[in-house]
Amino acid sequence: MSEATLASVPRVGAGFRLQFEPAQDCHVLLYPEGMVKLNQPAGEIMKRCDGARTIAAVVADLETAFSTTGLEADVLAFVAMAGQQRWLAWT
Amino acid sequence: MNTAARPGPPLWLLAELTYRCPLHCVFCYNPVDFARQEDEISTDDWLRVLREGRAMGAVQLGLSGGEPLLRDDLEIIVAEARRLGFYSNLLTSGVGLTEERAAALKAAGLDHVQLSFQDSTREMNDFLSHTKTFSLKNKVARIIKDQGWPMVMNVVIHRLNIDHIDRIIGMAHEMGAEYLELANTQYYSWAFLNRSQLLPTHEQLKKAEAVTDAWRAKLGEVMRIFFVAPDYHEGKAKKCVNGWGSMFMTIAPDGAALPCHTARMLPGLSFPNVREMSLRDIWFDSEGFNRYRGTGWMKEPCSTCVHKEEDLGGCRCQAYMLAHDAAAADPVCRLSPQHHLVQAAVAEAALSATTPKVAEHPLLFRDPVNSRRLTEPVR
């Protein structure tokens, strides 16, 4: 998998499922034999990685939703880490 | 006095759908008296268990057994699990997983399959070369891959196959497994009866770990390999099921709800049945789930030990089996007064692995005849 750029279109990796769990009040990532509890920023990023939006679009959407700017570096860093863990994949 | 805080939800539900099984594995952890427990709860009972569990926050669902494919309502159970939002995992030997059945399970929403390598024959020494087993697993592995499921392969490791670990890993890689679990035998039930033949030596373990590390370096992220170390050799107790009644719940085929799949062996402890009590009441209020929660039940040396929160005293079943006291420290811990029993078992393994035997005590296969022969009728 190539390095993530603003033009990459990430989606949740094969074999993983992302869902919101009311009992834990957070998004979780489910995979064979395990579960990752995502903190709020991670959950907000992951749920926008739908295989349709570019990372640039994800960043723009987050900045609008949370009335802020300058999230680009944080989002790219998270996506790179999530790619290594196979939570996210892109072509 | 330590009072355990109210636990979180049972995040992990293990549904043991049946004790029926076409295999006769010598390391099986099903109860030795499984043949006397033929009662199985109905489809509707299972669907209710899933709904109640999910409502409490359960999210991982293991469908196990025996061989879960022997339940012909498996697709119905999987479909309900998917509808409710469980991540479902079928733990199977692969016997009975035809292309049709796999397609039906996929359509029902099954998330992944854990294929176990067991030996279905009595030729333990031919564990890997036995072509019937090998070709079946190969075929099933292809069926799993064709459905697009992530594949976890599980191999139970013991003295009779540990020296083949290089070939085992190579095979799992060839079959396209994403995860390989090399699980050292845990000595309960049938495995406990066969312990003197199954316990590996220190040397075997060290070699196997080195081989595993070499494969890890070679394969990187392509296949994740988990080597579950055997607690007998480590001198350290493990936090059993991540803590009694902390996140894990097993439902036995007859509907008994257990904190772990072997807990029913513990004397003087009753476990409620899902036919009679809701999962919520069982989890929060039953005596069976509360007895060994937290650290308040502990005796010395655990109660004043600095590691007590790390290992929660280890495994209650192992304490009962080896120290004959379910509230004792797990004897695999080097601080346990009974640790010498574990050391003796390991020493005996080393001796019997190197000494030609005159009269070998035969391996006991998990089958209905042995089950009835070795046990009393269930009261």
JSON list of N, CA and C in Angstrom, two decimals, chain A residues 11-79:
[
{"chain": "A", "resi": 11, "resn": "ARG", "atom": "N", "xyz": [-10.68, 3.30, 3.17]},
{"chain": "A", "resi": 11, "resn": "ARG", "atom": "CA", "xyz": [-11.89, 2.61, 3.65]},
{"chain": "A", "resi": 11, "resn": "ARG", "atom": "C", "xyz": [-11.45, 1.67, 4.77]},
{"chain": "A", "resi": 12, "resn": "VAL", "atom": "N", "xyz": [-12.43, 1.20, 5.52]},
{"chain": "A", "resi": 12, "resn": "VAL", "atom": "CA", "xyz": [-12.13, 0.28, 6.61]},
{"chain": "A", "resi": 12, "resn": "VAL", "atom": "C", "xyz": [-11.55, -1.01, 6.02]},
{"chain": "A", "resi": 13, "resn": "GLY", "atom": "N", "xyz": [-10.47, -1.52, 6.60]},
{"chain": "A", "resi": 13, "resn": "GLY", "atom": "CA", "xyz": [-9.76, -2.67, 6.06]},
{"chain": "A", "resi": 13, "resn": "GLY", "atom": "C", "xyz": [-10.59, -3.95, 6.05]},
{"chain": "A", "resi": 14, "resn": "ALA", "atom": "N", "xyz": [-10.23, -4.86, 5.14]},
{"chain": "A", "resi": 14, "resn": "ALA", "atom": "CA", "xyz": [-10.94, -6.13, 5.02]},
{"chain": "A", "resi": 14, "resn": "ALA", "atom": "C", "xyz": [-10.87, -6.89, 6.34]},
{"chain": "A", "resi": 15, "resn": "GLY", "atom": "N", "xyz": [-12.00, -7.44, 6.74]},
{"chain": "A", "resi": 15, "resn": "GLY", "atom": "CA", "xyz": [-12.03, -8.21, 7.98]},
{"chain": "A", "resi": 15, "resn": "GLY", "atom": "C", "xyz": [-12.27, -7.37, 9.22]},
{"chain": "A", "resi": 16, "resn": "PHE", "atom": "N", "xyz": [-12.31, -6.05, 9.05]},
{"chain": "A", "resi": 16, "resn": "PHE", "atom": "CA", "xyz": [-12.59, -5.17, 10.19]},
{"chain": "A", "resi": 16, "resn": "PHE", "atom": "C", "xyz": [-13.99, -4.60, 10.06]},
{"chain": "A", "resi": 17, "resn": "ARG", "atom": "N", "xyz": [-14.61, -4.33, 11.16]},
{"chain": "A", "resi": 17, "resn": "ARG", "atom": "CA", "xyz": [-15.92, -3.65, 11.12]},
{"chain": "A", "resi": 17, "resn": "ARG", "atom": "C", "xyz": [-15.91, -2.52, 12.13]},
{"chain": "A", "resi": 18, "resn": "LEU", "atom": "N", "xyz": [-16.37, -1.38, 11.67]},
{"chain": "A", "resi": 18, "resn": "LEU", "atom": "CA", "xyz": [-16.43, -0.20, 12.53]},
{"chain": "A", "resi": 18, "resn": "LEU", "atom": "C", "xyz": [-17.88, 0.00, 12.95]},
{"chain": "A", "resi": 19, "resn": "GLN", "atom": "N", "xyz": [-18.12, 0.14, 14.23]},
{"chain": "A", "resi": 19, "resn": "GLN", "atom": "CA", "xyz": [-19.49, 0.50, 14.64]},
{"chain": "A", "resi": 19, "resn": "GLN", "atom": "C", "xyz": [-19.48, 1.26, 15.95]},
{"chain": "A", "resi": 20, "resn": "PHE", "atom": "N", "xyz": [-20.56, 1.99, 16.16]},
{"chain": "A", "resi": 20, "resn": "PHE", "atom": "CA", "xyz": [-20.70, 2.72, 17.41]},
{"chain": "A", "resi": 20, "resn": "PHE", "atom": "C", "xyz": [-21.34, 1.81, 18.44]},
{"chain": "A", "resi": 21, "resn": "GLU", "atom": "N", "xyz": [-20.77, 1.77, 19.64]},
{"chain": "A", "resi": 21, "resn": "GLU", "atom": "CA", "xyz": [-21.29, 0.92, 20.71]},
{"chain": "A", "resi": 21, "resn": "GLU", "atom": "C", "xyz": [-21.85, 1.79, 21.84]},
{"chain": "A", "resi": 22, "resn": "PRO", "atom": "N", "xyz": [-23.18, 1.84, 21.94]},
{"chain": "A", "resi": 22, "resn": "PRO", "atom": "CA", "xyz": [-23.76, 2.66, 23.01]},
{"chain": "A", "resi": 22, "resn": "PRO", "atom": "C", "xyz": [-23.28, 2.25, 24.41]},
{"chain": "A", "resi": 23, "resn": "ALA", "atom": "N", "xyz": [-23.12, 0.93, 24.62]},
{"chain": "A", "resi": 23, "resn": "ALA", "atom": "CA", "xyz": [-22.72, 0.46, 25.96]},
{"chain": "A", "resi": 23, "resn": "ALA", "atom": "C", "xyz": [-21.34, 0.98, 26.36]},
{"chain": "A", "resi": 24, "resn": "GLN", "atom": "N", "xyz": [-20.50, 1.25, 25.35]},
{"chain": "A", "resi": 24, "resn": "GLN", "atom": "CA", "xyz": [-19.16, 1.74, 25.66]},
{"chain": "A", "resi": 24, "resn": "GLN", "atom": "C", "xyz": [-19.02, 3.22, 25.33]},
{"chain": "A", "resi": 25, "resn": "ASP", "atom": "N", "xyz": [-20.08, 3.77, 24.74]},
{"chain": "A", "resi": 25, "resn": "ASP", "atom": "CA", "xyz": [-20.12, 5.17, 24.36]},
{"chain": "A", "resi": 25, "resn": "ASP", "atom": "C", "xyz": [-18.92, 5.56, 23.48]},
{"chain": "A", "resi": 26, "resn": "CYS", "atom": "N", "xyz": [-18.61, 4.71, 22.53]},
{"chain": "A", "resi": 26, "resn": "CYS", "atom": "CA", "xyz": [-17.53, 5.04, 21.60]},
{"chain": "A", "resi": 26, "resn": "CYS", "atom": "C", "xyz": [-17.64, 4.17, 20.36]},
{"chain": "A", "resi": 27, "resn": "HIS", "atom": "N", "xyz": [-16.88, 4.56, 19.33]},
{"chain": "A", "resi": 27, "resn": "HIS", "atom": "CA", "xyz": [-16.75, 3.70, 18.17]},
{"chain": "A", "resi": 27, "resn": "HIS", "atom": "C", "xyz": [-15.77, 2.59, 18.50]},
{"chain": "A", "resi": 28, "resn": "VAL", "atom": "N", "xyz": [-16.05, 1.40, 17.99]},
{"chain": "A", "resi": 28, "resn": "VAL", "atom": "CA", "xyz": [-15.11, 0.31, 18.16]},
{"chain": "A", "resi": 28, "resn": "VAL", "atom": "C", "xyz": [-14.81, -0.27, 16.78]},
{"chain": "A", "resi": 29, "resn": "LEU", "atom": "N", "xyz": [-13.65, -0.88, 16.69]},
{"chain": "A", "resi": 29, "resn": "LEU", "atom": "CA", "xyz": [-13.24, -1.56, 15.49]},
{"chain": "A", "resi": 29, "resn": "LEU", "atom": "C", "xyz": [-13.15, -3.03, 15.84]},
{"chain": "A", "resi": 30, "resn": "LEU", "atom": "N", "xyz": [-13.95, -3.82, 15.15]},
{"chain": "A", "resi": 30, "resn": "LEU", "atom": "CA", "xyz": [-14.01, -5.25, 15.47]},
{"chain": "A", "resi": 30, "resn": "LEU", "atom": "C", "xyz": [-13.24, -6.03, 14.42]},
{"chain": "A", "resi": 31, "resn": "TYR", "atom": "N", "xyz": [-12.55, -7.05, 14.87]},
{"chain": "A", "resi": 31, "resn": "TYR", "atom": "CA", "xyz": [-11.77, -7.89, 13.96]},
{"chain": "A", "resi": 31, "resn": "TYR", "atom": "C", "xyz": [-11.65, -9.27, 14.59]},
{"chain": "A", "resi": 32, "resn": "PRO", "atom": "N", "xyz": [-11.12, -10.24, 13.84]},
{"chain": "A", "resi": 32, "resn": "PRO", "atom": "CA", "xyz": [-11.06, -11.59, 14.41]},
{"chain": "A", "resi": 32, "resn": "PRO", "atom": "C", "xyz": [-10.40, -11.57, 15.79]},
{"chain": "A", "resi": 33, "resn": "GLU", "atom": "N", "xyz": [-11.12, -12.01, 16.77]},
{"chain": "A", "resi": 33, "resn": "GLU", "atom": "CA", "xyz": [-10.60, -12.17, 18.13]},
{"chain": "A", "resi": 33, "resn": "GLU", "atom": "C", "xyz": [-10.24, -10.88, 18.84]},
{"chain": "A", "resi": 34, "resn": "GLY", "atom": "N", "xyz": [-10.73, -9.76, 18.37]},
{"chain": "A", "resi": 34, "resn": "GLY", "atom": "CA", "xyz": [-10.35, -8.56, 19.10]},
{"chain": "A", "resi": 34, "resn": "GLY", "atom": "C", "xyz": [-11.24, -7.37, 18.84]},
{"chain": "A", "resi": 35, "resn": "MET", "atom": "N", "xyz": [-10.94, -6.32, 19.58]},
{"chain": "A", "resi": 35, "resn": "MET", "atom": "CA", "xyz": [-11.71, -5.10, 19.47]},
{"chain": "A", "resi": 35, "resn": "MET", "atom": "C", "xyz": [-10.81, -3.94, 19.87]},
{"chain": "A", "resi": 36, "resn": "VAL", "atom": "N", "xyz": [-10.84, -2.88, 19.10]},
{"chain": "A", "resi": 36, "resn": "VAL", "atom": "CA", "xyz": [-10.14, -1.66, 19.47]},
{"chain": "A", "resi": 36, "resn": "VAL", "atom": "C", "xyz": [-11.18, -0.62, 19.82]},
{"chain": "A", "resi": 37, "resn": "LYS", "atom": "N", "xyz": [-11.06, -0.04, 21.01]},
{"chain": "A", "resi": 37, "resn": "LYS", "atom": "CA", "xyz": [-11.93, 1.07, 21.38]},
{"chain": "A", "resi": 37, "resn": "LYS", "atom": "C", "xyz": [-11.29, 2.33, 20.83]},
{"chain": "A", "resi": 38, "resn": "LEU", "atom": "N", "xyz": [-12.03, 3.08, 20.05]},
{"chain": "A", "resi": 38, "resn": "LEU", "atom": "CA", "xyz": [-11.46, 4.29, 19.46]},
{"chain": "A", "resi": 38, "resn": "LEU", "atom": "C", "xyz": [-11.83, 5.50, 20.31]},
{"chain": "A", "resi": 39, "resn": "ASN", "atom": "N", "xyz": [-10.86, 6.39, 20.49]},
{"chain": "A", "resi": 39, "resn": "ASN", "atom": "CA", "xyz": [-11.22, 7.62, 21.18]},
{"chain": "A", "resi": 39, "resn": "ASN", "atom": "C", "xyz": [-12.01, 8.50, 20.22]},
{"chain": "A", "resi": 40, "resn": "GLN", "atom": "N", "xyz": [-12.51, 9.59, 20.69]},
{"chain": "A", "resi": 40, "resn": "GLN", "atom": "CA", "xyz": [-13.45, 10.36, 19.88]},
{"chain": "A", "resi": 40, "resn": "GLN", "atom": "C", "xyz": [-12.84, 10.84, 18.56]},
{"chain": "A", "resi": 41, "resn": "PRO", "atom": "N", "xyz": [-11.65, 11.47, 18.57]},
{"chain": "A", "resi": 41, "resn": "PRO", "atom": "CA", "xyz": [-11.08, 11.89, 17.30]},
{"chain": "A", "resi": 41, "resn": "PRO", "atom": "C", "xyz": [-10.89, 10.74, 16.31]},
{"chain": "A", "resi": 42, "resn": "ALA", "atom": "N", "xyz": [-10.37, 9.60, 16.82]},
{"chain": "A", "resi": 42, "resn": "ALA", "atom": "CA", "xyz": [-10.16, 8.44, 15.94]},
{"chain": "A", "resi": 42, "resn": "ALA", "atom": "C", "xyz": [-11.48, 7.97, 15.34]},
{"chain": "A", "resi": 43, "resn": "GLY", "atom": "N", "xyz": [-12.51, 7.91, 16.18]},
{"chain": "A", "resi": 43, "resn": "GLY", "atom": "CA", "xyz": [-13.83, 7.49, 15.71]},
{"chain": "A", "resi": 43, "resn": "GLY", "atom": "C", "xyz": [-14.37, 8.43, 14.64]},
{"chain": "A", "resi": 44, "resn": "GLU", "atom": "N", "xyz": [-14.18, 9.73, 14.86]},
{"chain": "A", "resi": 44, "resn": "GLU", "atom": "CA", "xyz": [-14.69, 10.72, 13.89]},
{"chain": "A", "resi": 44, "resn": "GLU", "atom": "C", "xyz": [-13.96, 10.61, 12.55]},
{"chain": "A", "resi": 45, "resn": "ILE", "atom": "N", "xyz": [-12.67, 10.33, 12.61]},
{"chain": "A", "resi": 45, "resn": "ILE", "atom": "CA", "xyz": [-11.93, 10.17, 11.35]},
{"chain": "A", "resi": 45, "resn": "ILE", "atom": "C", "xyz": [-12.37, 8.87, 10.65]},
{"chain": "A", "resi": 46, "resn": "MET", "atom": "N", "xyz": [-12.34, 7.77, 11.44]},
{"chain": "A", "resi": 46, "resn": "MET", "atom": "CA", "xyz": [-12.64, 6.45, 10.85]},
{"chain": "A", "resi": 46, "resn": "MET", "atom": "C", "xyz": [-14.01, 6.40, 10.20]},
{"chain": "A", "resi": 47, "resn": "LYS", "atom": "N", "xyz": [-15.00, 7.01, 10.84]},
{"chain": "A", "resi": 47, "resn": "LYS", "atom": "CA", "xyz": [-16.35, 6.86, 10.28]},
{"chain": "A", "resi": 47, "resn": "LYS", "atom": "C", "xyz": [-16.52, 7.64, 8.98]},
{"chain": "A", "resi": 48, "resn": "ARG", "atom": "N", "xyz": [-15.60, 8.54, 8.70]},
{"chain": "A", "resi": 48, "resn": "ARG", "atom": "CA", "xyz": [-15.65, 9.26, 7.42]},
{"chain": "A", "resi": 48, "resn": "ARG", "atom": "C", "xyz": [-14.84, 8.57, 6.33]},
{"chain": "A", "resi": 49, "resn": "CYS", "atom": "N", "xyz": [-14.09, 7.53, 6.71]},
{"chain": "A", "resi": 49, "resn": "CYS", "atom": "CA", "xyz": [-13.29, 6.80, 5.72]},
{"chain": "A", "resi": 49, "resn": "CYS", "atom": "C", "xyz": [-14.18, 5.73, 5.08]},
{"chain": "A", "resi": 50, "resn": "ASP", "atom": "N", "xyz": [-14.97, 6.15, 4.11]},
{"chain": "A", "resi": 50, "resn": "ASP", "atom": "CA", "xyz": [-16.03, 5.29, 3.58]},
{"chain": "A", "resi": 50, "resn": "ASP", "atom": "C", "xyz": [-15.74, 4.74, 2.19]},
{"chain": "A", "resi": 51, "resn": "GLY", "atom": "N", "xyz": [-14.50, 4.90, 1.74]},
{"chain": "A", "resi": 51, "resn": "GLY", "atom": "CA", "xyz": [-14.17, 4.39, 0.41]},
{"chain": "A", "resi": 51, "resn": "GLY", "atom": "C", "xyz": [-14.65, 5.29, -0.71]},
{"chain": "A", "resi": 52, "resn": "ALA", "atom": "N", "xyz": [-15.24, 6.42, -0.38]},
{"chain": "A", "resi": 52, "resn": "ALA", "atom": "CA", "xyz": [-15.73, 7.36, -1.40]},
{"chain": "A", "resi": 52, "resn": "ALA", "atom": "C", "xyz": [-15.01, 8.70, -1.28]},
{"chain": "A", "resi": 53, "resn": "ARG", "atom": "N", "xyz": [-14.76, 9.13, -0.05]},
{"chain": "A", "resi": 53, "resn": "ARG", "atom": "CA", "xyz": [-14.14, 10.44, 0.17]},
{"chain": "A", "resi": 53, "resn": "ARG", "atom": "C", "xyz": [-12.61, 10.37, 0.15]},
{"chain": "A", "resi": 54, "resn": "THR", "atom": "N", "xyz": [-11.99, 11.40, -0.38]},
{"chain": "A", "resi": 54, "resn": "THR", "atom": "CA", "xyz": [-10.53, 11.51, -0.26]},
{"chain": "A", "resi": 54, "resn": "THR", "atom": "C", "xyz": [-10.20, 11.98, 1.15]},
{"chain": "A", "resi": 55, "resn": "ILE", "atom": "N", "xyz": [-8.93, 11.85, 1.51]},
{"chain": "A", "resi": 55, "resn": "ILE", "atom": "CA", "xyz": [-8.51, 12.34, 2.83]},
{"chain": "A", "resi": 55, "resn": "ILE", "atom": "C", "xyz": [-8.73, 13.85, 2.90]},
{"chain": "A", "resi": 56, "resn": "ALA", "atom": "N", "xyz": [-8.52, 14.54, 1.79]},
{"chain": "A", "resi": 56, "resn": "ALA", "atom": "CA", "xyz": [-8.76, 15.99, 1.77]},
{"chain": "A", "resi": 56, "resn": "ALA", "atom": "C", "xyz": [-10.22, 16.29, 2.13]},
{"chain": "A", "resi": 57, "resn": "ALA", "atom": "N", "xyz": [-11.14, 15.46, 1.59]},
{"chain": "A", "resi": 57, "resn": "ALA", "atom": "CA", "xyz": [-12.56, 15.67, 1.88]},
{"chain": "A", "resi": 57, "resn": "ALA", "atom": "C", "xyz": [-12.87, 15.34, 3.34]},
{"chain": "A", "resi": 58, "resn": "VAL", "atom": "N", "xyz": [-12.21, 14.30, 3.86]},
{"chain": "A", "resi": 58, "resn": "VAL", "atom": "CA", "xyz": [-12.39, 13.94, 5.27]},
{"chain": "A", "resi": 58, "resn": "VAL", "atom": "C", "xyz": [-11.94, 15.10, 6.16]},
{"chain": "A", "resi": 59, "resn": "VAL", "atom": "N", "xyz": [-10.79, 15.66, 5.84]},
{"chain": "A", "resi": 59, "resn": "VAL", "atom": "CA", "xyz": [-10.26, 16.79, 6.62]},
{"chain": "A", "resi": 59, "resn": "VAL", "atom": "C", "xyz": [-11.23, 17.97, 6.57]},
{"chain": "A", "resi": 60, "resn": "ALA", "atom": "N", "xyz": [-11.71, 18.29, 5.38]},
{"chain": "A", "resi": 60, "resn": "ALA", "atom": "CA", "xyz": [-12.60, 19.43, 5.21]},
{"chain": "A", "resi": 60, "resn": "ALA", "atom": "C", "xyz": [-13.89, 19.21, 6.02]},
{"chain": "A", "resi": 61, "resn": "ASP", "atom": "N", "xyz": [-14.41, 17.98, 5.94]},
{"chain": "A", "resi": 61, "resn": "ASP", "atom": "CA", "xyz": [-15.64, 17.66, 6.65]},
{"chain": "A", "resi": 61, "resn": "ASP", "atom": "C", "xyz": [-15.46, 17.79, 8.17]},
{"chain": "A", "resi": 62, "resn": "LEU", "atom": "N", "xyz": [-14.32, 17.29, 8.66]},
{"chain": "A", "resi": 62, "resn": "LEU", "atom": "CA", "xyz": [-14.04, 17.38, 10.10]},
{"chain": "A", "resi": 62, "resn": "LEU", "atom": "C", "xyz": [-13.90, 18.84, 10.54]},
{"chain": "A", "resi": 63, "resn": "GLU", "atom": "N", "xyz": [-13.21, 19.60, 9.71]},
{"chain": "A", "resi": 63, "resn": "GLU", "atom": "CA", "xyz": [-12.99, 21.01, 10.08]},
{"chain": "A", "resi": 63, "resn": "GLU", "atom": "C", "xyz": [-14.31, 21.77, 10.12]},
{"chain": "A", "resi": 64, "resn": "THR", "atom": "N", "xyz": [-15.21, 21.41, 9.22]},
{"chain": "A", "resi": 64, "resn": "THR", "atom": "CA", "xyz": [-16.55, 22.03, 9.24]},
{"chain": "A", "resi": 64, "resn": "THR", "atom": "C", "xyz": [-17.33, 21.57, 10.47]},
{"chain": "A", "resi": 65, "resn": "ALA", "atom": "N", "xyz": [-17.34, 20.25, 10.67]},
{"chain": "A", "resi": 65, "resn": "ALA", "atom": "CA", "xyz": [-18.14, 19.69, 11.77]},
{"chain": "A", "resi": 65, "resn": "ALA", "atom": "C", "xyz": [-17.70, 20.22, 13.12]},
{"chain": "A", "resi": 66, "resn": "PHE", "atom": "N", "xyz": [-16.40, 20.44, 13.29]},
{"chain": "A", "resi": 66, "resn": "PHE", "atom": "CA", "xyz": [-15.91, 20.87, 14.60]},
{"chain": "A", "resi": 66, "resn": "PHE", "atom": "C", "xyz": [-15.45, 22.33, 14.61]},
{"chain": "A", "resi": 67, "resn": "SER", "atom": "N", "xyz": [-15.85, 23.07, 13.57]},
{"chain": "A", "resi": 67, "resn": "SER", "atom": "CA", "xyz": [-15.54, 24.50, 13.47]},
{"chain": "A", "resi": 67, "resn": "SER", "atom": "C", "xyz": [-14.09, 24.80, 13.83]},
{"chain": "A", "resi": 68, "resn": "THR", "atom": "N", "xyz": [-13.20, 24.12, 13.10]},
{"chain": "A", "resi": 68, "resn": "THR", "atom": "CA", "xyz": [-11.78, 24.33, 13.38]},
{"chain": "A", "resi": 68, "resn": "THR", "atom": "C", "xyz": [-10.99, 24.26, 12.08]},
{"chain": "A", "resi": 69, "resn": "THR", "atom": "N", "xyz": [-9.71, 24.50, 12.17]},
{"chain": "A", "resi": 69, "resn": "THR", "atom": "CA", "xyz": [-8.85, 24.39, 10.99]},
{"chain": "A", "resi": 69, "resn": "THR", "atom": "C", "xyz": [-7.54, 23.71, 11.38]},
{"chain": "A", "resi": 70, "resn": "GLY", "atom": "N", "xyz": [-6.75, 23.37, 10.36]},
{"chain": "A", "resi": 70, "resn": "GLY", "atom": "CA", "xyz": [-5.41, 22.83, 10.63]},
{"chain": "A", "resi": 70, "resn": "GLY", "atom": "C", "xyz": [-5.38, 21.38, 11.07]},
{"chain": "A", "resi": 71, "resn": "LEU", "atom": "N", "xyz": [-6.37, 20.58, 10.68]},
{"chain": "A", "resi": 71, "resn": "LEU", "atom": "CA", "xyz": [-6.41, 19.17, 11.11]},
{"chain": "A", "resi": 71, "resn": "LEU", "atom": "C", "xyz": [-5.62, 18.25, 10.17]},
{"chain": "A", "resi": 72, "resn": "GLU", "atom": "N", "xyz": [-5.18, 18.80, 9.05]},
{"chain": "A", "resi": 72, "resn": "GLU", "atom": "CA", "xyz": [-4.59, 17.97, 8.01]},
{"chain": "A", "resi": 72, "resn": "GLU", "atom": "C", "xyz": [-3.47, 17.03, 8.51]},
{"chain": "A", "resi": 73, "resn": "ALA", "atom": "N", "xyz": [-2.51, 17.60, 9.21]},
{"chain": "A", "resi": 73, "resn": "ALA", "atom": "CA", "xyz": [-1.36, 16.80, 9.65]},
{"chain": "A", "resi": 73, "resn": "ALA", "atom": "C", "xyz": [-1.80, 15.68, 10.60]},
{"chain": "A", "resi": 74, "resn": "ASP", "atom": "N", "xyz": [-2.71, 16.01, 11.52]},
{"chain": "A", "resi": 74, "resn": "ASP", "atom": "CA", "xyz": [-3.18, 15.00, 12.48]},
{"chain": "A", "resi": 74, "resn": "ASP", "atom": "C", "xyz": [-3.91, 13.86, 11.77]},
{"chain": "A", "resi": 75, "resn": "VAL", "atom": "N", "xyz": [-4.75, 14.23, 10.81]},
{"chain": "A", "resi": 75, "resn": "VAL", "atom": "CA", "xyz": [-5.52, 13.21, 10.09]},
{"chain": "A", "resi": 75, "resn": "VAL", "atom": "C", "xyz": [-4.58, 12.32, 9.28]},
{"chain": "A", "resi": 76, "resn": "LEU", "atom": "N", "xyz": [-3.64, 12.93, 8.59]},
{"chain": "A", "resi": 76, "resn": "LEU", "atom": "CA", "xyz": [-2.69, 12.13, 7.80]},
{"chain": "A", "resi": 76, "resn": "LEU", "atom": "C", "xyz": [-1.88, 11.19, 8.70]},
{"chain": "A", "resi": 77, "resn": "ALA", "atom": "N", "xyz": [-1.48, 11.69, 9.85]},
{"chain": "A", "resi": 77, "resn": "ALA", "atom": "CA", "xyz": [-0.70, 10.85, 10.77]},
{"chain": "A", "resi": 77, "resn": "ALA", "atom": "C", "xyz": [-1.54, 9.69, 11.27]},
{"chain": "A", "resi": 78, "resn": "PHE", "atom": "N", "xyz": [-2.81, 9.96, 11.60]},
{"chain": "A", "resi": 78, "resn": "PHE", "atom": "CA", "xyz": [-3.68, 8.88, 12.07]},
{"chain": "A", "resi": 78, "resn": "PHE", "atom": "C", "xyz": [-3.90, 7.84, 10.98]},
{"chain": "A", "resi": 79, "resn": "VAL", "atom": "N", "xyz": [-4.17, 8.32, 9.76]},
{"chain": "A", "resi": 79, "resn": "VAL", "atom": "CA", "xyz": [-4.44, 7.40, 8.65]},
{"chain": "A", "resi": 79, "resn": "VAL", "atom": "C", "xyz": [-3.21, 6.52, 8.38]}
]
